[in-house]
XYZ file of C-alpha atoms in Angstrom:
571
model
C 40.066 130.692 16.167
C 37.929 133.055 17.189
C 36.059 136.026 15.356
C 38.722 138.965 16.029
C 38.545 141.040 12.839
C 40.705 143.856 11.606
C 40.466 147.863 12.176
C 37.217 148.970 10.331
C 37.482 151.464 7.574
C 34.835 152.937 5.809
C 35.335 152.950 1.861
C 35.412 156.065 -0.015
C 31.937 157.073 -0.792
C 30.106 159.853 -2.644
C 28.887 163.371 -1.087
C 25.325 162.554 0.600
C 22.266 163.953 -0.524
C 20.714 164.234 2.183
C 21.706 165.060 5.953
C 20.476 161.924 7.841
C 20.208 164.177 11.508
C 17.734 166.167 10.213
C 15.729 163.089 8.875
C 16.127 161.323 11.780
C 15.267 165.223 13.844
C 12.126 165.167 11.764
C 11.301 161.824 12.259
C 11.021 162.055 15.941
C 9.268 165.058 16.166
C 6.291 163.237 13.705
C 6.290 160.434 16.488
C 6.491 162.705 19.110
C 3.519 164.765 17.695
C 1.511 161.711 17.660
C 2.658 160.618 21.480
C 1.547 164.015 22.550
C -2.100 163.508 21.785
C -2.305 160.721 24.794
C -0.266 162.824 27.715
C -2.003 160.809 30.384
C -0.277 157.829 28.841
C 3.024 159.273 29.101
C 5.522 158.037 31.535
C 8.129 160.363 32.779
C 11.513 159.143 32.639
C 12.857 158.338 35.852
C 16.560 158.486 35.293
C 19.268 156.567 34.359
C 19.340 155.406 37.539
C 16.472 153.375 37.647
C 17.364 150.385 35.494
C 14.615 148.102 35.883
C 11.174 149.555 34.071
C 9.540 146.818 33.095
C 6.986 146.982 36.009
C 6.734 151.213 35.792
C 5.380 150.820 32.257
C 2.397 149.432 33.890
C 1.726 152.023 36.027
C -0.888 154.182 34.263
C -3.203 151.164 33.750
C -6.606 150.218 35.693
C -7.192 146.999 37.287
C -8.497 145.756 34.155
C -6.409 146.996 31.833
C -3.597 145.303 33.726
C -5.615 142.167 33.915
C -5.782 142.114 29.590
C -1.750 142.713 29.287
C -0.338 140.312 31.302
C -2.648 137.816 29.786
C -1.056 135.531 26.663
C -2.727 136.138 23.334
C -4.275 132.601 23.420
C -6.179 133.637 26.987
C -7.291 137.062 24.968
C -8.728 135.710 21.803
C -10.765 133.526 24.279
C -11.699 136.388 26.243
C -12.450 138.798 23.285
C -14.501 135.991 21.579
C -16.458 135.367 25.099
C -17.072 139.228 25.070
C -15.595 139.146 28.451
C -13.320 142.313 26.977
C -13.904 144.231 24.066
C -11.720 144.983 20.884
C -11.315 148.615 21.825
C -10.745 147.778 25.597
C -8.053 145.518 24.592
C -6.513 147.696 22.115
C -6.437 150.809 24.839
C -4.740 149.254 27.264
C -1.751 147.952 25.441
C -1.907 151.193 23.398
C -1.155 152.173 27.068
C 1.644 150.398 27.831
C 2.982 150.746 24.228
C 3.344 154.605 24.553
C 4.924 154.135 28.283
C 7.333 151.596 26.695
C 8.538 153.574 23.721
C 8.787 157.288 26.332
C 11.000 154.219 28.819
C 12.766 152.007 26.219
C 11.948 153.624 22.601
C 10.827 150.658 21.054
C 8.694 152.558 18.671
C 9.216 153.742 14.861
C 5.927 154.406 13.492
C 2.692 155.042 15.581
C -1.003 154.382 14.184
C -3.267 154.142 16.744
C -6.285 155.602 14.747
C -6.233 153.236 12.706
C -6.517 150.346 15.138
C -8.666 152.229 17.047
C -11.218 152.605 13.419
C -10.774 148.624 13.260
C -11.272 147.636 16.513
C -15.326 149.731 16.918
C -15.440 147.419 13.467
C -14.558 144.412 15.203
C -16.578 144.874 17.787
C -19.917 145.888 15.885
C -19.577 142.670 13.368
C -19.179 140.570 17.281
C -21.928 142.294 18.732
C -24.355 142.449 15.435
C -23.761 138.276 14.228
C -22.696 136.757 17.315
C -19.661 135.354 15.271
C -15.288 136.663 15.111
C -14.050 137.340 11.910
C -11.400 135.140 12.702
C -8.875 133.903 15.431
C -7.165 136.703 16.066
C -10.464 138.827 16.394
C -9.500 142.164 18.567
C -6.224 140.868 19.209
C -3.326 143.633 19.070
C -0.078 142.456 17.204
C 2.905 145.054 16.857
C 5.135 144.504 13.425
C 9.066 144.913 13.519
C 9.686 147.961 10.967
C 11.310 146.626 7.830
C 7.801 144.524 7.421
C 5.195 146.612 4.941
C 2.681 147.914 6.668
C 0.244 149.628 4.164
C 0.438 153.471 3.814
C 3.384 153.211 6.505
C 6.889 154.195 6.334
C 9.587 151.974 6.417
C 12.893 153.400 6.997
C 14.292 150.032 7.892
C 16.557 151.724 10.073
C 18.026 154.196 7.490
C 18.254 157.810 7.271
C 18.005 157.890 3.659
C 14.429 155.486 3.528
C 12.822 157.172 5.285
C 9.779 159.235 4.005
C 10.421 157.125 0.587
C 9.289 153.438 1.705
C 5.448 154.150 2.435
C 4.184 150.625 1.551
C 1.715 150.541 -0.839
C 0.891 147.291 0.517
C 0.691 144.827 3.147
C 3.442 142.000 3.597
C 2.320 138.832 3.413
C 2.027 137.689 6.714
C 0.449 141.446 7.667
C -2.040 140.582 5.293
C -2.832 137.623 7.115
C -2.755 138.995 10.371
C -5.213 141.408 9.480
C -7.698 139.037 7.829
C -7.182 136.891 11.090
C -8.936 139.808 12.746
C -5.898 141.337 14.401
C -4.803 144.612 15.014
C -1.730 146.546 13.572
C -1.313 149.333 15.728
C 2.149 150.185 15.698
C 6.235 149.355 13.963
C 9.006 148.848 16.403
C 12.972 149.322 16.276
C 15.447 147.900 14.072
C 19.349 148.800 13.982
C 20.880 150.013 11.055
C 21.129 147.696 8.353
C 19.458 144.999 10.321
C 22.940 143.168 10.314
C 23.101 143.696 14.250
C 22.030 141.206 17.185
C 21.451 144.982 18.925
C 18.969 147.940 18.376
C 20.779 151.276 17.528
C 20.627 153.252 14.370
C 20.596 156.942 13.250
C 16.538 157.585 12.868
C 15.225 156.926 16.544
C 18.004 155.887 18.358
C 18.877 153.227 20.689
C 16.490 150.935 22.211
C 17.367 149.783 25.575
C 16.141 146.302 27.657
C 13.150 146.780 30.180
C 14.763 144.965 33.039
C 18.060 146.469 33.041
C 18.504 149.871 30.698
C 21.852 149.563 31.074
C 21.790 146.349 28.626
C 21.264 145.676 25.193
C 17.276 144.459 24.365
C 19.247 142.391 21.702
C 18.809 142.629 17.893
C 17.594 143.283 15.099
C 13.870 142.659 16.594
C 14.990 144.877 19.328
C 11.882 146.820 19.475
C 9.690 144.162 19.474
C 11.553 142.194 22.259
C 11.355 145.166 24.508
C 7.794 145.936 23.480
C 6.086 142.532 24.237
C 8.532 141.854 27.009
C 6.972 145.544 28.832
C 3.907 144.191 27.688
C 3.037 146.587 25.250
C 2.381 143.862 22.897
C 1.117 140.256 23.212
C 2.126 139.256 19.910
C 5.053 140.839 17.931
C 6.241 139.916 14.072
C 10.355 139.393 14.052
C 12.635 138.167 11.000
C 15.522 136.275 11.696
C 19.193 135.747 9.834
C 21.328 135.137 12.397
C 19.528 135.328 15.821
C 17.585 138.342 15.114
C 14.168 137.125 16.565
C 16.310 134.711 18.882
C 18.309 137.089 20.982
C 15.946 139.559 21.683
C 13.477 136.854 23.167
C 16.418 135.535 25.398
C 17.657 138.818 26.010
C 14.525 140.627 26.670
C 12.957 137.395 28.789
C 10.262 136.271 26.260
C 9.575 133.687 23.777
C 10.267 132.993 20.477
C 10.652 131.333 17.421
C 12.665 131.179 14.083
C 11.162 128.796 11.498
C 12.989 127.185 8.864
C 12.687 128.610 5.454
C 9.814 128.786 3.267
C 7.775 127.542 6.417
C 6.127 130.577 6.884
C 5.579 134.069 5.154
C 8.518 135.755 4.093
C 7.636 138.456 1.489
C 6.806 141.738 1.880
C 10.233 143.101 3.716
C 12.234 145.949 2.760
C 16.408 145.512 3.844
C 19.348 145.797 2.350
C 20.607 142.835 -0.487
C 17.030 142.210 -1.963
C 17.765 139.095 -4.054
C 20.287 137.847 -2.132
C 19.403 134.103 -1.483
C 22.758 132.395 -0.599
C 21.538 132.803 3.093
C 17.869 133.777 3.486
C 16.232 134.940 6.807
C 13.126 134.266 7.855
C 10.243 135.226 9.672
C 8.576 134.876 13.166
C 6.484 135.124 16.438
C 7.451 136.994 19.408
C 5.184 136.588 22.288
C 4.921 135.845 26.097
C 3.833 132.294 26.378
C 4.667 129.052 24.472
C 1.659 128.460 23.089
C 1.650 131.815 21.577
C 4.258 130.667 18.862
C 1.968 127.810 18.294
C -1.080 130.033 17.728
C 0.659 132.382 15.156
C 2.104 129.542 13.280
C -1.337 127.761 13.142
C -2.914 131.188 11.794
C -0.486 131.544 9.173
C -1.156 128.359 7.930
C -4.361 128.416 8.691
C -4.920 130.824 5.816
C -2.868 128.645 3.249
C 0.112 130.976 3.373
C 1.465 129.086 0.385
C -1.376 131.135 -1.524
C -0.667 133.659 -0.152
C 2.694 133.851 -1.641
C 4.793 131.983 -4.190
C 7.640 131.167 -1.406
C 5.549 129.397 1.087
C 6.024 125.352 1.036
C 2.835 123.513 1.361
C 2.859 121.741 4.692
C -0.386 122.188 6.527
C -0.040 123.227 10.472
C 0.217 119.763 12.206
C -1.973 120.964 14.951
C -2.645 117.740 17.210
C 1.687 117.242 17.170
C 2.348 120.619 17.893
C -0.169 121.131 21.149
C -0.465 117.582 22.375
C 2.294 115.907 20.984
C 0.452 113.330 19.388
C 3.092 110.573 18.083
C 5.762 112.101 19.996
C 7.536 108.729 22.185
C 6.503 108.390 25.981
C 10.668 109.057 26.435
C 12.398 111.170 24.177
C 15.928 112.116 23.995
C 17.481 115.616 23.960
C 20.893 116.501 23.061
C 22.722 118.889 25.160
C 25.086 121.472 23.829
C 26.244 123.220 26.193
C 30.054 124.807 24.912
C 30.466 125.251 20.744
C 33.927 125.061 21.510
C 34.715 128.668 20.337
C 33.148 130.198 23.428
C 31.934 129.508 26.570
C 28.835 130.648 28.029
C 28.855 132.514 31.095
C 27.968 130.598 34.657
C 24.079 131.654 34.310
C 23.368 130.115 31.232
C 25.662 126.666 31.796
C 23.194 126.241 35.219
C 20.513 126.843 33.510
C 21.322 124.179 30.958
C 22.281 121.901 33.623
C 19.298 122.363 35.785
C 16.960 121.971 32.601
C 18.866 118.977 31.698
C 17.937 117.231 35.684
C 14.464 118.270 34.939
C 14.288 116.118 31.819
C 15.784 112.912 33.620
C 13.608 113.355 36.256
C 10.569 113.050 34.356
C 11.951 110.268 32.217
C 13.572 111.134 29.277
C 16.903 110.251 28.065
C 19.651 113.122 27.826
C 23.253 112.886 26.204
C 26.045 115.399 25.328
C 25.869 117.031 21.677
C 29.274 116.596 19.989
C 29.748 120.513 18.560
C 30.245 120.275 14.789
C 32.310 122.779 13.553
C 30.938 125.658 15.165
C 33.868 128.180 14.076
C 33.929 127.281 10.648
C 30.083 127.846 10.042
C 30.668 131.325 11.336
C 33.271 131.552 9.168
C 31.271 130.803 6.186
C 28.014 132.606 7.013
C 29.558 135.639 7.381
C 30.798 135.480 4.565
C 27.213 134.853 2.879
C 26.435 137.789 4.930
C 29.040 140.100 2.553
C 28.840 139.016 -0.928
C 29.577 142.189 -2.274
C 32.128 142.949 0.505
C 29.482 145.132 2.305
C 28.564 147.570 -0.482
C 25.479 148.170 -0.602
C 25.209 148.728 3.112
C 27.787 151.755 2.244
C 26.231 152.909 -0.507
C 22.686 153.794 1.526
C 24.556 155.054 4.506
C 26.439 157.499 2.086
C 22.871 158.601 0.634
C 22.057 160.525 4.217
C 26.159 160.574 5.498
C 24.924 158.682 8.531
C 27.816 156.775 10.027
C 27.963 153.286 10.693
C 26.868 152.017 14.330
C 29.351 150.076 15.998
C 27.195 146.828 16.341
C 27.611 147.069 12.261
C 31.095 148.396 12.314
C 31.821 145.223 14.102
C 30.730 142.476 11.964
C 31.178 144.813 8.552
C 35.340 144.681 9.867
C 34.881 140.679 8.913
C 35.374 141.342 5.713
C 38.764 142.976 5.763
C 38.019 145.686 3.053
C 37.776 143.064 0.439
C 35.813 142.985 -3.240
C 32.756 141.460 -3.486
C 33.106 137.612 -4.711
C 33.391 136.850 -8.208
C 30.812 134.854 -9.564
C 32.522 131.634 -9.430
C 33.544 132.655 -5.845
C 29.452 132.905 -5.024
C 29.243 129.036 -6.534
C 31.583 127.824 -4.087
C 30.305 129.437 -1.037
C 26.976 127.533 -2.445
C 28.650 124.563 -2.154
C 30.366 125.011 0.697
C 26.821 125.814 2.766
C 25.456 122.740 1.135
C 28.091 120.273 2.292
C 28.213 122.295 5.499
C 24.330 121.116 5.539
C 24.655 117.583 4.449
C 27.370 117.255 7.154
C 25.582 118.919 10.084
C 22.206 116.311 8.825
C 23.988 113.351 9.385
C 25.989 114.708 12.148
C 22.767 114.388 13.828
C 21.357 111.118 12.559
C 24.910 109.815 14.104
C 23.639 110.392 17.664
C 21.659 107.623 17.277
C 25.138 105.550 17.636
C 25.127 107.033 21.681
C 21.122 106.701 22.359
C 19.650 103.550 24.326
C 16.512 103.862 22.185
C 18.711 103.945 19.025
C 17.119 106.628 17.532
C 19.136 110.569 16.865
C 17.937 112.941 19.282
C 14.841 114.849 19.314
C 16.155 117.986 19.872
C 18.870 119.930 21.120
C 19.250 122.458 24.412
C 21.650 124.943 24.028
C 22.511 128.729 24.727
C 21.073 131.553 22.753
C 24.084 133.760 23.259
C 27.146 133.213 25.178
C 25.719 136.242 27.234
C 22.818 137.354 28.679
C 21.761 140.618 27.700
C 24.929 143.263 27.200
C 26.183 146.096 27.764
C 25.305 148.126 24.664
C 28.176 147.854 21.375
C 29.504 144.589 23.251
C 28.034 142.011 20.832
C 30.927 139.539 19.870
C 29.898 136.012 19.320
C 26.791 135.221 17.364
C 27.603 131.550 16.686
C 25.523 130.036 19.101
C 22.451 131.587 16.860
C 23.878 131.907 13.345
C 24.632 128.283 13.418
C 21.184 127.109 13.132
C 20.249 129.901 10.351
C 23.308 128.177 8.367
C 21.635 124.386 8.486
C 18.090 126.513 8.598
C 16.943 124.391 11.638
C 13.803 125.741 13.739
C 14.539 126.982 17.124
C 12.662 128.260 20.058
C 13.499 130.385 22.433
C 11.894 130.185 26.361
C 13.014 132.420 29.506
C 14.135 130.051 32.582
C 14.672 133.240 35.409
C 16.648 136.453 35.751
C 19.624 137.372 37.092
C 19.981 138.429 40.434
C 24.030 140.062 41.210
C 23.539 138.976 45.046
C 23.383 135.392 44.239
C 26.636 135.029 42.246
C 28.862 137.721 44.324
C 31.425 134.588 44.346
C 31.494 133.975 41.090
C 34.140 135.632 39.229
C 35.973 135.418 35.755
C 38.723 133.640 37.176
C 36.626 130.991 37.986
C 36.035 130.393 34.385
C 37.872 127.822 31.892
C 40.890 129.986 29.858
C 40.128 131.356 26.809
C 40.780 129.450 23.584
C 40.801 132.280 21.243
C 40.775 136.199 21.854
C 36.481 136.098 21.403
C 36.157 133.578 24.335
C 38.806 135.780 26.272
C 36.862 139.064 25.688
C 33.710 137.193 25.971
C 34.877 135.757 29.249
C 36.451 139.273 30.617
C 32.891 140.767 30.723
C 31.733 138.328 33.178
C 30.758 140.523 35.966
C 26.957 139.503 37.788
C 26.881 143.116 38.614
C 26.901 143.674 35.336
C 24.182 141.345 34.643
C 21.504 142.270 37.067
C 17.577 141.556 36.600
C 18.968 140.138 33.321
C 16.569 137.093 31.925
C 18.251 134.410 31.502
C 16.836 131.975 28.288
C 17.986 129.075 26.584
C 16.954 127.615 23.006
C 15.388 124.338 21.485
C 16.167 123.492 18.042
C 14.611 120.797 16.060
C 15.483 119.215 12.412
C 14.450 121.231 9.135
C 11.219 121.623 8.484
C 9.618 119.968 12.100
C 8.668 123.457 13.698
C 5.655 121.376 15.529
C 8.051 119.003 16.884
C 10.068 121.519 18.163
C 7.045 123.262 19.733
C 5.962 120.038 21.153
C 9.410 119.049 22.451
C 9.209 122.619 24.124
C 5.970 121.913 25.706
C 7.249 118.893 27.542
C 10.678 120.444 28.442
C 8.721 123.628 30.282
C 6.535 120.563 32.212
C 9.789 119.024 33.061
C 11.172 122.311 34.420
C 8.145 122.920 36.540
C 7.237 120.072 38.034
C 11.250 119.443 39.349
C 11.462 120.324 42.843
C 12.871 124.057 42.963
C 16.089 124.935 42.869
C 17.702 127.380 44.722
């Protein structure tokens, strides 16, 4: 049981041919170059001993400015369409906040304010001149994790070796739509190293830390974004998502978010390691501050028939009317709680949270039962394994090209592999297999809740952690089951913050208060209980929905947030 893996050891590799510290010296003195053009923007660096800068990276803004970023995207497009704020006037002040959030967090990989800047006077001329937007997202800043092509932008990925090589001579797909949408790209934010980690580290720019407590982990690999849009430096931020990767950072950095299911929405135009690779396929995703955020980015994509867009894209038209007013949704629904995945349990934060979400739902009507855990350690076991079909090779191979090392977050889950070759090709066949049973098992798995329901029908959705954790220390990733799971059976899940974390209010609760471990992941897991440890962290849980339904799931979220507010308060 468990995930403990052996000792890693690099592979013998070839001499580099390149020295990935002066890449990565180079590369921050180009974004530093650019930062210095805006000094009044800058925010000087407090020290280590201020943890909590989410609210200092407000602090060079005017009234209004701070009135557009701590407004949702849906409130701005409104706005910006009303001409109550401009396109430039939006664009400055999270500009703003974006530089004070990369100088307090570095969240930030490439810079192009120009650009937006060029766009936005655009934008606002074709408003002013016909009366009419170009389209939804008219004015409407969105910030793009790095491995996505920007046009005439690098895209180091998080390598030493990419970089300066990757300028995309194009736009990915979804960019493309973003921009004819009327949004503006303005900036790329931080991804680790390989983009295998659910943290933010690599040898180019460095680590990226969380807003409300430096000391943690912003989560991974949309790191960047996640501390971005949760400093608000963003209102809308672009993820991708394997194995938790738009997920955790939501939870982690106290914002919202959503992995589709596959082929749902845009997908090409990335650059990462294993191009090809389709035994376990990621996929891509809002990042945002509200709810209804995820909604509005999904409905654009779709909106502008992404399945023309590209050749991956199914052809299932945004189901608007279900996904905002839950039209033909049941007066009483039924949600399946998940609380323990019987590997690992979560720490106390995140098993109140559950439990106080799941009082909320009876109170306002709905039915809730317990969701048997189906083989939780054995998916891990398998995806992991889709993770390393050529027993991590490639990832060596480009570190080798600069000499970088690996980060730990990567050393980590790399070490699952226990030095071994890459599958044969019959060996590839029957992982196949194996995630398609795994699939068929985990579908009716669900239909078979119907057996414990009063209405007789499966459950709607399930509530469940994101992470076993809240936000950690940094290198201190262990567990990643309670995300990867749902990337295995490619279900859609959303991601919404329920509080933070404040020390004083658990100063009695201690590790020996929790259940003994089953396995040595639950016992390290449950060793770094501390709610010192933990302070100002967000705590977040996730909805997940059946393949395909991401405007169920947004729905079902809708009504579990109304449930959750309207239940008297909880202390």
């Amino acid at each position: 049981m468990g995930t403990t893996a052996t000792r890693f050891v690099a592979p013998p590799l070839p001499t580099a041919l390149c020295d990935y510290r002066e890449i990565a010296s180079k590369k921050q003195a180009d974004r530093e170059e650019i930062l210095a053009k805006y000094p009044d923007w800058r925010i000087k660096d407090p020290g280590a001993d201020v943890t909590d800068v989410s609210n200092l990276c407000l602090s060079n803004l005017s009234t209004l400015e701070r009135e557009i970023v701590l407004q949702d995207a849906t409130s701005l497009t409104a706005a910006i369409k009303a001409r109550k704020y401009s396109a430039v006037q939006t664009l400055t002040a999270f500009c703003k906040v974006a530089v004070a959030s990369q100088d307090l967090t570095n969240s930030l990989t490439e810079i192009f304010f120009d650009e937006a800047f060029e766009r936005a006077k655009q934008l606002d001329e074709i408003l002013t001149t016909t009366g009419k937007v170009v389209g939804p997202l008219h004015g409407l800043p969105v910030s793009i994790k790095d491995h996505v092509l920007v046009k005439g932008h690098d895209t180091a990925s998080g390598y030493a070796s990419w970089a300066y090589k990757t300028y995309a001579d194009r736009d990915a797909a979804a960019v493309k739509i973003l921009r004819d949408a009327g949004a503006l790209i303005y900036v790329k934010t931080a991804n680790p190293q390989t983009l295998l980690a659910l943290e933010c580290n690599n040898n180019v720019y460095g680590r990226t830390v969380n807003p409300h407590n430096r000391k943690l982990s912003p989560g991974g690999s949309s790191g960047g974004e996640g501390a971005l849009v949760a400093c608000h430096g963003s209102p809308l931020g672009v993820g991708t998502d394997i194995g938790g990767s738009i997920r955790v950072p939501a939870a982690w950095s106290g914002i919202y978010g959503l992995k589709p299911s596959v082929a749902r929405l845009p997908h090409t135009g990335l650059l990462g390691s294993h191009d090809g690779m389709d035994n376990i396929v990621g996929c891509m995703g809002p990042m945002a501050t509200s709810a209804r955020d995820l909604n509005l980015f999904c409905k654009v994509m779709l909106q502008y028939e992404a399945w023309v867009v590209e050749h991956q894209n199914l052809y299932i038209e945004w189901r608007t009317e279900l996904a905002e007013q839950g039209t033909g949704l049941p007066d009483r629904l039924v949600f399946g709680i998940l609380t323990d995945d019987g590997v690992v349990c979560p720490h106390p934060p995140i098993k109140k949270a559950i439990e106080e979400t799941k009082r909320a739902l009876v109170a306002a009507g709905h039915e809730v039962i317990d969701y048997i855990p189906m083989s939780h350690q054995e998916s891990w076991d398998l995806i992991v394994k889709l993770y390393f079909l050529d027993g991590g090779a490639e990832y060596f191979e480009t570190l080798a090209e600069s000499g970088e090392p690996p980060i730990p977050s990567f050393e980590w889950i790399v070490s699952h592999t226990n030095g071994r070759a890459p599958y044969t090709m019959a060996e590839m066949f029957k992982l196949n297999a194996q995630r398609e049973n795994f699939r068929a098992r985990a579908h009716a798995h669900w239909n078979e809740s119907a057996k414990r329901t009063t209405t007789g029908r499966p459950v709607d959705a399930i509530l469940t952690p994101v992470a076993p954790t809240l936000a950690v220390p940094h290198d201190t990733v262990r567990w990643w089951g309670y995300s990867s799971y749902w990337n295995l059976v490619d279900y859609p899940a959303a991601v919404f913050p329920v509080g933070r974390l404040k020390a004083s209010e658990w100063a009695n609760s201690t590790r020996d208060s929790l259940p003994q471990p089953r396995n040595d992941t639950e016992k390290f897991i449950r060793d770094q209980w501390d709610p010192k440890t933990y302070d100002n962290a967000p705590i977040s849980l996730q909805l997940v929905g059946r393949r395909h339904m991401e405007e169920k799931t947004l729905a079902l979220l809708n009504i579990v947030e109304q449930a959750t507010k309207a239940y008297p308060h909880k202390s």
